PDB file of C-alpha atoms in Angstrom:
ATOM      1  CA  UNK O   1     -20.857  11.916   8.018  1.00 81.00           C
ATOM      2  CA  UNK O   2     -18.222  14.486   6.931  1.00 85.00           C
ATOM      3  CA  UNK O   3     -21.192  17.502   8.897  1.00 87.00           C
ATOM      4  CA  UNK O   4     -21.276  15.043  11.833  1.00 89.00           C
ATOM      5  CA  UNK O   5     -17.266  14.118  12.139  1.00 88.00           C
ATOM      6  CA  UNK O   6     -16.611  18.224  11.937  1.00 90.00           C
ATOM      7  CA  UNK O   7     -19.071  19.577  14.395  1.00 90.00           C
ATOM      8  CA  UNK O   8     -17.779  16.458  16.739  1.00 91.00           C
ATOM      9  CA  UNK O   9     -14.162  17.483  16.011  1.00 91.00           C
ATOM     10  CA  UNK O  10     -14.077  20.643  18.495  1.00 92.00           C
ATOM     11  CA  UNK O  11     -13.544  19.803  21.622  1.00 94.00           C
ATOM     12  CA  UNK O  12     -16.627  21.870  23.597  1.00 95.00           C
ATOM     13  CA  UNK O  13     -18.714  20.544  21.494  1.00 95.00           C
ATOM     14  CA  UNK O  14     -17.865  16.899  22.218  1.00 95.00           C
ATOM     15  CA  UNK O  15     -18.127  18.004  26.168  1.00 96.00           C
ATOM     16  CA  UNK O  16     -21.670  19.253  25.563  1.00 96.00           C
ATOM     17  CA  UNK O  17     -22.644  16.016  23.507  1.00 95.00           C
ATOM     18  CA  UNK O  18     -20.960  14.032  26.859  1.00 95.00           C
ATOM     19  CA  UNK O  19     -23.181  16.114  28.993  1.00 96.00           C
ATOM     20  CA  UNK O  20     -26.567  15.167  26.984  1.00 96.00           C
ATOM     21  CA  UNK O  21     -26.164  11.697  27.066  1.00 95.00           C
ATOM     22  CA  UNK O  22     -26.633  11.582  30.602  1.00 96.00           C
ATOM     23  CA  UNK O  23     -29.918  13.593  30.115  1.00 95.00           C
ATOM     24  CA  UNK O  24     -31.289  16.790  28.742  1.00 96.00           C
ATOM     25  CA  UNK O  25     -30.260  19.668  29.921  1.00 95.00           C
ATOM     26  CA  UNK O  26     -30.914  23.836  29.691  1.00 94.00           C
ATOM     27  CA  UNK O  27     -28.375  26.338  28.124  1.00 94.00           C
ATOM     28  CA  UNK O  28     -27.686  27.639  30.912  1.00 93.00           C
ATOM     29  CA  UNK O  29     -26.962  24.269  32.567  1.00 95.00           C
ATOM     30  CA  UNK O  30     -24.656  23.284  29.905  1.00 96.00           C
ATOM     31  CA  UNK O  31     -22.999  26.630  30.283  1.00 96.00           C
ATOM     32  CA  UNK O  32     -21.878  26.634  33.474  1.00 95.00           C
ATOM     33  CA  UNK O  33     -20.862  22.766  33.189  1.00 96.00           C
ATOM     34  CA  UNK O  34     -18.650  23.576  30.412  1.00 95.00           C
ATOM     35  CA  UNK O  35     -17.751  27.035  31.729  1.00 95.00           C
ATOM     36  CA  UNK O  36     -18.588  28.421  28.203  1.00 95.00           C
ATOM     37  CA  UNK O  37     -20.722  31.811  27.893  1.00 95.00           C
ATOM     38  CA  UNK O  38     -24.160  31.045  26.953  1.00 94.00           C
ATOM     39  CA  UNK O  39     -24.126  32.667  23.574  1.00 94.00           C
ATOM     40  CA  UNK O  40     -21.104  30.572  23.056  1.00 95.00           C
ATOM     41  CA  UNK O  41     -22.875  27.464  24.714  1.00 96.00           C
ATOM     42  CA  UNK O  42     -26.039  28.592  22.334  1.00 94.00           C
ATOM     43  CA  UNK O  43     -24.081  28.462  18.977  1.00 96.00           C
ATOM     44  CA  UNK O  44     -22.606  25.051  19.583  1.00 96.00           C
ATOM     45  CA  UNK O  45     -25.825  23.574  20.327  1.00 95.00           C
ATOM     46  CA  UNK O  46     -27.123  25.275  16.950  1.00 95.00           C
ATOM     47  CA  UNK O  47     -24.115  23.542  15.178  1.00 95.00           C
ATOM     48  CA  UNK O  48     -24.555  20.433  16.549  1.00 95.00           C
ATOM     49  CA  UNK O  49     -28.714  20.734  16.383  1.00 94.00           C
ATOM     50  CA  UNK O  50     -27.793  21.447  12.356  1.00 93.00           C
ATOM     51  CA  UNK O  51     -26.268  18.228  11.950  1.00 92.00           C
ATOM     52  CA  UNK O  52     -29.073  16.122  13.858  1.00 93.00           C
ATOM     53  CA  UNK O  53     -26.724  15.246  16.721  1.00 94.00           C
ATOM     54  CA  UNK O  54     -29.271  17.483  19.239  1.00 95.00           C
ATOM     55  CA  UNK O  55     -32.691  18.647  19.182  1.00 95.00           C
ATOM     56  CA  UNK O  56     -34.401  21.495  20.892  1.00 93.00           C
ATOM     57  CA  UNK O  57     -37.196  21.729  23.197  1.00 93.00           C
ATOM     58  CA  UNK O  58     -38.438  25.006  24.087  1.00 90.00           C
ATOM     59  CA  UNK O  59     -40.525  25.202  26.682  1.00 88.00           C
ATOM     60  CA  UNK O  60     -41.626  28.605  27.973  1.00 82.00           C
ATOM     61  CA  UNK O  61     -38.622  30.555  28.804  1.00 81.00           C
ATOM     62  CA  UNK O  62     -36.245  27.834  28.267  1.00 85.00           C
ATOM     63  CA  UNK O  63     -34.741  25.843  25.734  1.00 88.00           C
ATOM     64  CA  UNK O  64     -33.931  22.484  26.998  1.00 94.00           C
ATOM     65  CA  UNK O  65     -31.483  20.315  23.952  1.00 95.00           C
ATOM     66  CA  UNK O  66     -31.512  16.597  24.043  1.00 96.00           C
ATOM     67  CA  UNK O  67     -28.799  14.052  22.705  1.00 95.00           C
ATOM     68  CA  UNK O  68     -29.995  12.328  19.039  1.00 93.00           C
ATOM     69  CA  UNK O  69     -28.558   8.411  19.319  1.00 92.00           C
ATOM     70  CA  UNK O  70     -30.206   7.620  15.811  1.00 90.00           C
ATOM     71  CA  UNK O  71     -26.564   9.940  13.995  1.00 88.00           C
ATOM     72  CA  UNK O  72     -24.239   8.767  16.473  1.00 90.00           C
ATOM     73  CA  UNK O  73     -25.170   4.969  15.562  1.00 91.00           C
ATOM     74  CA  UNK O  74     -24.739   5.696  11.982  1.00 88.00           C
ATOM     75  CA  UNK O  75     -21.595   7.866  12.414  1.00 89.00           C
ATOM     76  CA  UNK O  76     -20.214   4.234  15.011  1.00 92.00           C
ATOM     77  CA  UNK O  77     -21.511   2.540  12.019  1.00 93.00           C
ATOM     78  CA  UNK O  78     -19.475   4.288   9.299  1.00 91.00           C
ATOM     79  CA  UNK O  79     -16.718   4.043  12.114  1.00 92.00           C
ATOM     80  CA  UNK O  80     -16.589   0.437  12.731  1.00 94.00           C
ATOM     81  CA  UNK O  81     -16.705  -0.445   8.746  1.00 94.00           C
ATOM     82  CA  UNK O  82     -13.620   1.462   8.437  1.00 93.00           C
ATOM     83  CA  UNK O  83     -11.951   0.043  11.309  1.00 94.00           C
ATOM     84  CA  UNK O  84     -12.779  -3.182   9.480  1.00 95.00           C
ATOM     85  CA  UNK O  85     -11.389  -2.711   6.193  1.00 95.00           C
ATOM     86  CA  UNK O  86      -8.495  -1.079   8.144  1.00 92.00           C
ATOM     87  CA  UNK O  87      -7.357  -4.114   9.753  1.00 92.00           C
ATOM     88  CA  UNK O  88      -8.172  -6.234   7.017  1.00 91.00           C
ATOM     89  CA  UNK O  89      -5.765  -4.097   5.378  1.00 88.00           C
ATOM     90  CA  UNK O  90      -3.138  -4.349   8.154  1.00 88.00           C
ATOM     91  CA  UNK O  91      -0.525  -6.382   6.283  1.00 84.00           C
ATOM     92  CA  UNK O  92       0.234  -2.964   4.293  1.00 82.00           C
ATOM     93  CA  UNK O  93       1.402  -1.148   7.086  1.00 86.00           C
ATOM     94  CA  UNK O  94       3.379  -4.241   8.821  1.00 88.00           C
ATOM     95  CA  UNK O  95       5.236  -4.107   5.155  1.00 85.00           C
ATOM     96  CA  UNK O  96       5.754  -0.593   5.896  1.00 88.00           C
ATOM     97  CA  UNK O  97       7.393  -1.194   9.157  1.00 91.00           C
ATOM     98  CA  UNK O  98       9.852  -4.381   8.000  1.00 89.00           C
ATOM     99  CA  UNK O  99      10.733  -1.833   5.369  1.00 90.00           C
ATOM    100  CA  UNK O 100      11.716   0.891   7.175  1.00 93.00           C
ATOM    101  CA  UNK O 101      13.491  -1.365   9.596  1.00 93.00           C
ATOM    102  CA  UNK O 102      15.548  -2.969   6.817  1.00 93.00           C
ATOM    103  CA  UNK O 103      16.507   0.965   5.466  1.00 94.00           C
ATOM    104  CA  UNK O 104      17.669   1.362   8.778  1.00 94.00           C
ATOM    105  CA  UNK O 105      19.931  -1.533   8.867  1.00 93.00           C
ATOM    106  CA  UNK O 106      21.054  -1.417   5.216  1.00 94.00           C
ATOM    107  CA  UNK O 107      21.877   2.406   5.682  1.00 94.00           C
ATOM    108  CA  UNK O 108      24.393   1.292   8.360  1.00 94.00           C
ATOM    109  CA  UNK O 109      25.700  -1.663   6.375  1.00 93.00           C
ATOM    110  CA  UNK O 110      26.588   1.268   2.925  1.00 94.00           C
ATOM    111  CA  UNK O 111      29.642   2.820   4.291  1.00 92.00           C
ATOM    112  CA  UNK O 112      31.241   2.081   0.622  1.00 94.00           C
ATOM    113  CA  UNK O 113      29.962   1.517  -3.082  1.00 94.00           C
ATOM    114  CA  UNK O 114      29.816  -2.125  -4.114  1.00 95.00           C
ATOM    115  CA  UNK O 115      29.152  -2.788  -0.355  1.00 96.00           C
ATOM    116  CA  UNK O 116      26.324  -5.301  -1.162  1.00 96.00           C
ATOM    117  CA  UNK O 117      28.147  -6.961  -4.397  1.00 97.00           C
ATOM    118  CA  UNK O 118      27.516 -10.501  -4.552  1.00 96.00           C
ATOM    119  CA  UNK O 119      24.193 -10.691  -2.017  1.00 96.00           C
ATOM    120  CA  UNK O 120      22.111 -13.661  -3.417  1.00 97.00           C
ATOM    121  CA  UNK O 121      17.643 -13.478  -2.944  1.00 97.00           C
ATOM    122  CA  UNK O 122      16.241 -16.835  -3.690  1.00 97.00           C
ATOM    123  CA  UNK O 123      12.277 -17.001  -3.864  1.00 97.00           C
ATOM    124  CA  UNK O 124      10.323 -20.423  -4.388  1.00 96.00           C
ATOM    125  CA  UNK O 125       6.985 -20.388  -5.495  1.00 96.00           C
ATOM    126  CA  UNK O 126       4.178 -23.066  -6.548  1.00 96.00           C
ATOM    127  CA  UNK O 127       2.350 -21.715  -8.625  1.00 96.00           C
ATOM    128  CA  UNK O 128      -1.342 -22.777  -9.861  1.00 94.00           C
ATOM    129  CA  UNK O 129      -1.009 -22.957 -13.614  1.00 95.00           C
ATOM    130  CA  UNK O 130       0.855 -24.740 -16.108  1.00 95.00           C
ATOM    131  CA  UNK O 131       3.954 -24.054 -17.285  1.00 96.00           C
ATOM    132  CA  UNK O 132       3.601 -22.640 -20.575  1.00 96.00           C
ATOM    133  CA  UNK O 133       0.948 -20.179 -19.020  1.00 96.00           C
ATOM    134  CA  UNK O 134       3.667 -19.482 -16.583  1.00 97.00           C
ATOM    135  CA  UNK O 135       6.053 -18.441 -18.745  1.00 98.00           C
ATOM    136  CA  UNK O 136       3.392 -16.144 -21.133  1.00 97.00           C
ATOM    137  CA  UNK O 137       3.078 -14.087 -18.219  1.00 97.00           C
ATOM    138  CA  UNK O 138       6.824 -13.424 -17.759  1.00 97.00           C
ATOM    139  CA  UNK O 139       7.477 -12.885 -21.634  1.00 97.00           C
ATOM    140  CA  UNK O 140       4.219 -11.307 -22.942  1.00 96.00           C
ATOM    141  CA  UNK O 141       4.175  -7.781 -22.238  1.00 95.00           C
ATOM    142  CA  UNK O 142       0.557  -7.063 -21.107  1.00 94.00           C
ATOM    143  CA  UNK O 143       0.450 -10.205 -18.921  1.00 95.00           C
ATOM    144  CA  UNK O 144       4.028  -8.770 -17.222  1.00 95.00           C
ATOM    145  CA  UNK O 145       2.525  -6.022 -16.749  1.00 93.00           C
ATOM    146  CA  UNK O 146      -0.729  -7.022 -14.850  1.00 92.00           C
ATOM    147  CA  UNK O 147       1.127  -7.978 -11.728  1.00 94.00           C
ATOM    148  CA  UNK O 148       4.819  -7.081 -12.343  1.00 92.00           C
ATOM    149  CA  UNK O 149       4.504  -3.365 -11.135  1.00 84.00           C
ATOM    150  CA  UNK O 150       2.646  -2.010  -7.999  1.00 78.00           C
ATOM    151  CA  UNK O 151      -0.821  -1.923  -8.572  1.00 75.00           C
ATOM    152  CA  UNK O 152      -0.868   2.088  -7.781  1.00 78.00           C
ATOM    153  CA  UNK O 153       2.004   2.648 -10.808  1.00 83.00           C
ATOM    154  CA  UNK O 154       1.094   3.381 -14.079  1.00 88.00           C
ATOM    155  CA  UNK O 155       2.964   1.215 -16.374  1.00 90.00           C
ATOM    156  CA  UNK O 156       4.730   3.063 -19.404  1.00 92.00           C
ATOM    157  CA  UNK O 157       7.100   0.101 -20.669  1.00 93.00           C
ATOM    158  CA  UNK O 158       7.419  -3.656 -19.544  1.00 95.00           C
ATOM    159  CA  UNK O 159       8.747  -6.077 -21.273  1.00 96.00           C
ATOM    160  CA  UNK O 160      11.275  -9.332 -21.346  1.00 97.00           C
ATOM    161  CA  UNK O 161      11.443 -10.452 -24.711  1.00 97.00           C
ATOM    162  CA  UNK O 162      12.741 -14.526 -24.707  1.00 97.00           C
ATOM    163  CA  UNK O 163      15.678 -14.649 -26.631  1.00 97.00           C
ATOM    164  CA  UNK O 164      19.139 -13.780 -26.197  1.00 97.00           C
ATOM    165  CA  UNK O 165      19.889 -10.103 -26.055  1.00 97.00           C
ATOM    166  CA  UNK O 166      16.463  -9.462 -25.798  1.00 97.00           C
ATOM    167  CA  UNK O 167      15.334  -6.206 -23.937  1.00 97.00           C
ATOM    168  CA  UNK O 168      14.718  -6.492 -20.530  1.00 97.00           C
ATOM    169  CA  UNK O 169      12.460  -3.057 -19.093  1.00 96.00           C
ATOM    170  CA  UNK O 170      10.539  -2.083 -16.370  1.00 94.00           C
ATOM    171  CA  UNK O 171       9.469   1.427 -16.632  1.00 94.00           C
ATOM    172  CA  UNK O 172       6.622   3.245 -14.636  1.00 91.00           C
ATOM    173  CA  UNK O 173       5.570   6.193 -12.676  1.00 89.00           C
ATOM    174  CA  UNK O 174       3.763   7.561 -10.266  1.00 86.00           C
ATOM    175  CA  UNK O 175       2.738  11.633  -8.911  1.00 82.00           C
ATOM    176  CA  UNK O 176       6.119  11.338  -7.260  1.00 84.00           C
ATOM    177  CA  UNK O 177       8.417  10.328 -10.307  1.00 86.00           C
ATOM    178  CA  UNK O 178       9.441   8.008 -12.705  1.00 88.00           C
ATOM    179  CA  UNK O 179      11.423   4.757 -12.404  1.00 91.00           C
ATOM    180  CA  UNK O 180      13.116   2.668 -14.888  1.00 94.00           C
ATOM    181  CA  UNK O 181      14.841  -0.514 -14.600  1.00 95.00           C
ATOM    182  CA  UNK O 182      16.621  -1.774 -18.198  1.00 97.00           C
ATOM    183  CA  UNK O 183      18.821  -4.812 -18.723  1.00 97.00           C
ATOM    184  CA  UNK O 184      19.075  -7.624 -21.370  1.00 97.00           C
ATOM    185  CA  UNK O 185      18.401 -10.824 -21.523  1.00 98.00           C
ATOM    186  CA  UNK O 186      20.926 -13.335 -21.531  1.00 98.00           C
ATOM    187  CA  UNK O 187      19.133 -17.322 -22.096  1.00 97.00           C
ATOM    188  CA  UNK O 188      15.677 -18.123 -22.835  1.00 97.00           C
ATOM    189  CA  UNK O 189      14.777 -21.896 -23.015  1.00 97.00           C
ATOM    190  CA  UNK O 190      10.846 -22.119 -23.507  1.00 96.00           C
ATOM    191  CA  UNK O 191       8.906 -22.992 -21.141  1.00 96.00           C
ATOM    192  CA  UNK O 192      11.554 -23.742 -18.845  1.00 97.00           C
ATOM    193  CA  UNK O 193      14.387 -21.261 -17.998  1.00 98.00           C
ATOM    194  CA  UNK O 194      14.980 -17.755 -18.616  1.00 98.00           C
ATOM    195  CA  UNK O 195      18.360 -15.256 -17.544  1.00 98.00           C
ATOM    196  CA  UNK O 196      18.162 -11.415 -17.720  1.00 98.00           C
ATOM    197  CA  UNK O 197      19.801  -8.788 -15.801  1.00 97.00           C
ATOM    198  CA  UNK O 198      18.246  -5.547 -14.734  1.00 96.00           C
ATOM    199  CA  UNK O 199      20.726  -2.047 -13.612  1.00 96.00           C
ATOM    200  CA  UNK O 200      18.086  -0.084 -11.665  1.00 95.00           C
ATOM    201  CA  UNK O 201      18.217   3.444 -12.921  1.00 93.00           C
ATOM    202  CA  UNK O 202      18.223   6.890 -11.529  1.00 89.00           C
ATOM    203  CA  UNK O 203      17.154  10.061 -12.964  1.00 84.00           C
ATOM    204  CA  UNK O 204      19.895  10.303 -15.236  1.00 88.00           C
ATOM    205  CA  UNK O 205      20.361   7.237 -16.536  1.00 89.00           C
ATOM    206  CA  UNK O 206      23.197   6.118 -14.338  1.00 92.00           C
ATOM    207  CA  UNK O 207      23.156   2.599 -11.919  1.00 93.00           C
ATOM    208  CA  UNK O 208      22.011   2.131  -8.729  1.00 96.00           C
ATOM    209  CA  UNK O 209      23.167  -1.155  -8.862  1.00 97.00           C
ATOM    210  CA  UNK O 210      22.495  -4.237 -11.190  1.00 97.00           C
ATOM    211  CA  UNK O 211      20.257  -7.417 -10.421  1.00 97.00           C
ATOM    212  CA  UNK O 212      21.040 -10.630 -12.276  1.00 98.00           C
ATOM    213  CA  UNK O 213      18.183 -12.899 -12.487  1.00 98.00           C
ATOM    214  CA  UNK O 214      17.940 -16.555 -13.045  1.00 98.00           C
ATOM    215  CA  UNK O 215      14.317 -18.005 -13.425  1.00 98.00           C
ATOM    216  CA  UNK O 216      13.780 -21.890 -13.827  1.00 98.00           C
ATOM    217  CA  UNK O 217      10.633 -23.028 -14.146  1.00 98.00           C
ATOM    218  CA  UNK O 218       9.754 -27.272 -13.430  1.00 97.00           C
ATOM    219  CA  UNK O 219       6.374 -29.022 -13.422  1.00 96.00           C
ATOM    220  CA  UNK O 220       5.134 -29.848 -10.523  1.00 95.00           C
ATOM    221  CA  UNK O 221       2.275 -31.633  -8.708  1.00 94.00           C
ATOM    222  CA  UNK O 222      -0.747 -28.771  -9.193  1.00 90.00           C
ATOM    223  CA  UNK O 223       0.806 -26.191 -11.432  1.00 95.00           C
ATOM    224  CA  UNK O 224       4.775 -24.952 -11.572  1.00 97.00           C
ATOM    225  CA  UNK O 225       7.453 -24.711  -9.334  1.00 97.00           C
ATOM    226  CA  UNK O 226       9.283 -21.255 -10.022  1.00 98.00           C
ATOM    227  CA  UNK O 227      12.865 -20.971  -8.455  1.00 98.00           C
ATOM    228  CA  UNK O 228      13.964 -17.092  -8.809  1.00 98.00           C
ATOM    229  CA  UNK O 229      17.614 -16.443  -7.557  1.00 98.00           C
ATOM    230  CA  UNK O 230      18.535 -12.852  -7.950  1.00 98.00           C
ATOM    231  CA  UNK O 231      22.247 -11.692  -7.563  1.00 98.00           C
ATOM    232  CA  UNK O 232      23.415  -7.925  -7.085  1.00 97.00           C
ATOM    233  CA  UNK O 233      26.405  -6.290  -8.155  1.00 97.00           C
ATOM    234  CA  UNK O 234      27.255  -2.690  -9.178  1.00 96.00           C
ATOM    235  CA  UNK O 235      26.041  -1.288  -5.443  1.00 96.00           C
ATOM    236  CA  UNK O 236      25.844   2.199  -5.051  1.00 96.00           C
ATOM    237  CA  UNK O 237      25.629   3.775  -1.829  1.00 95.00           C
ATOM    238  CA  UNK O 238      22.765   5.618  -3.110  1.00 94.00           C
ATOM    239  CA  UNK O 239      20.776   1.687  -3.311  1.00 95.00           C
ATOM    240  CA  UNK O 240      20.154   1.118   0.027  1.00 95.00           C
ATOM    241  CA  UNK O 241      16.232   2.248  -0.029  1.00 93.00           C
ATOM    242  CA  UNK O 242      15.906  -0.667  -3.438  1.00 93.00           C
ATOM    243  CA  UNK O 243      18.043  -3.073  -2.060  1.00 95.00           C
ATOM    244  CA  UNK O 244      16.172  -2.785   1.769  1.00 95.00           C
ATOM    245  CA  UNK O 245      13.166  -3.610  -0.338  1.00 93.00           C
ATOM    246  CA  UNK O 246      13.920  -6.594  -2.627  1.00 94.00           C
ATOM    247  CA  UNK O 247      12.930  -8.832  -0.122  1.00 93.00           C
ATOM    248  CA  UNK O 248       9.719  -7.716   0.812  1.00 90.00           C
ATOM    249  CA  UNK O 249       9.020  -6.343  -2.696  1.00 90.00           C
ATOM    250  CA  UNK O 250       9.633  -9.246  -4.426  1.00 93.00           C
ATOM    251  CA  UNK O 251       7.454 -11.364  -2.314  1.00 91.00           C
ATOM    252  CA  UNK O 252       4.924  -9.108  -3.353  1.00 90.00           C
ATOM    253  CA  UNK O 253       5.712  -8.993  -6.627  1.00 93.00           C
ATOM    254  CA  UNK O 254       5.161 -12.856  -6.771  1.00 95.00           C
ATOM    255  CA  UNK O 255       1.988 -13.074  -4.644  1.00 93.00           C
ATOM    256  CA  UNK O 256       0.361 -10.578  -7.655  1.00 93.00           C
ATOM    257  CA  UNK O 257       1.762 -13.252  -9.687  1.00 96.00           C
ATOM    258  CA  UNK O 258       0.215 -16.159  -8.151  1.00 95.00           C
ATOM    259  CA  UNK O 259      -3.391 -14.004  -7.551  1.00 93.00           C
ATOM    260  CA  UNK O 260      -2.692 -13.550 -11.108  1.00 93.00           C
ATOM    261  CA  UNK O 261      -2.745 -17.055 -12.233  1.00 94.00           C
ATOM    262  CA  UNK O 262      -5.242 -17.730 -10.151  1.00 91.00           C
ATOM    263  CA  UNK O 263      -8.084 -15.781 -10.592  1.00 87.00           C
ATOM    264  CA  UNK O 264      -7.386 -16.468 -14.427  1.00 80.00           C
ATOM    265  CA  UNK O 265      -7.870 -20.031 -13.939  1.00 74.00           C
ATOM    266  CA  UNK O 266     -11.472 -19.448 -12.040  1.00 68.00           C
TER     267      UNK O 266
END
């Protein structure tokens, strides 16, 4: 496919491919169709003849080429399978976009630091698992870490232990850096509430602001109810790319969460 997509890729050569698929034609027809010299006209068609794409006829004193359907159905196969698991994938990119958007507008809104102190998030989730196993996968570290980070990070330290002044750490990287978020945590009532804060970190250990998070979790009908209100404070001018993406990432966040729970349960 990669011979086929490369020998399509120059532009004569697509012309001349145009040309057969009408019908077969000489050299020297294609040559002065395409205005090409024939020795020019003559390696193309060897190119494309290489790759299957054209095959040769000579007869007598002249070589006649005609088109080959059989690659070009497998190369629109190939094609329309990635167009398929392209817009299957579409959501990724429309996350892109709302993201970029809300850098746009939060950039505008960071004239000052502290400019976003006091901005509330509130996420409500039913979740498809009891409580208890709820609450594992906040507080045991593994668990956490199976859906906490993006699936594409590699996870170096995650963990909220459940007690008072317990750590509170998400640390993991990718080829493009590291990045650390480190708190405490302030209540933990098993399986039912739990209060931690997070200061997002930059390279040197400094805040790019602080999230305060307040998780209550309540039985309800077919698994739990999770409430998750998350307060900012500490802005730095230098938060706007985080803080445009809480919104979006956190949904995220808790859809791995819930795709968590439920492919455990299955």
């Amino acid at each position: 496919m990669e011979q086929i997509a490369a020998a399509l890729g120059d532009g004569a050569r697509w012309r001349i491919v145009e040309l057969l698929a009408e019908r077969p034609r000489s050299v020297g027809e294609l040559a002065e169709l395409t205005g090409l010299r024939q020795p020019q006209t003559t390696k193309h068609l060897q190119t494309l003849a290489r790759v299957g794409l054209v095959t040769v006829f000579p007869l007598g004193q002249r070589r006649v080429y005609a088109v080959e359907a059989a690659q070009l159905k497998e190369f629109e196969d190939r094609l329309r399978a990635l167009i398929a698991i392209i817009e299957a994938n579409e959501g990724g990119r429309d996350v892109l976009t709302r993201y970029q958007s809300a850098i746009g507008e939060e950039t505008a809104a960071a004239d000052r630091d502290r400019w976003a102190d006091g901005r509330v998030f509130s996420f409500d989730r039913l979740l498809a698992a009891p409580r208890n196993e709820v609450w594992w996968h906040w507080t045991e570290p593994a668990l956490l870490a199976s859906w906490w980070a993006p699936p594409s990070m590699t996870v170096t330290d995650c963990v909220i232990e459940p007690w008072a002044g317990g750590r509170a750490v998400l640390d993991y990287r990718d080829a493009e850096g590291r990045y650390r978020s480190a708190g405490k945590v302030h209540a933990a009532t098993e399986p039912e509430h739990l209060e931690f804060d997070l200061s997002v970190l930059d390279a040197k250990g400094d805040d790019f602001f602080i999230g305060h998070y307040d998780l209550k979790f309540s039985e309800a009908p077919g698994g739990t109810r999770l409430r998750l209100d998350l307060r900012i404070t500490e802005t730095t001018v230098e938060a706007v790319p985080f803080i445009a993406g809480i919104e979006t990432g956190w949904g995220q966040v808790l859809d791995n969460l819930a795709t968590r729970l439920t492919q455990e349960k299955d």
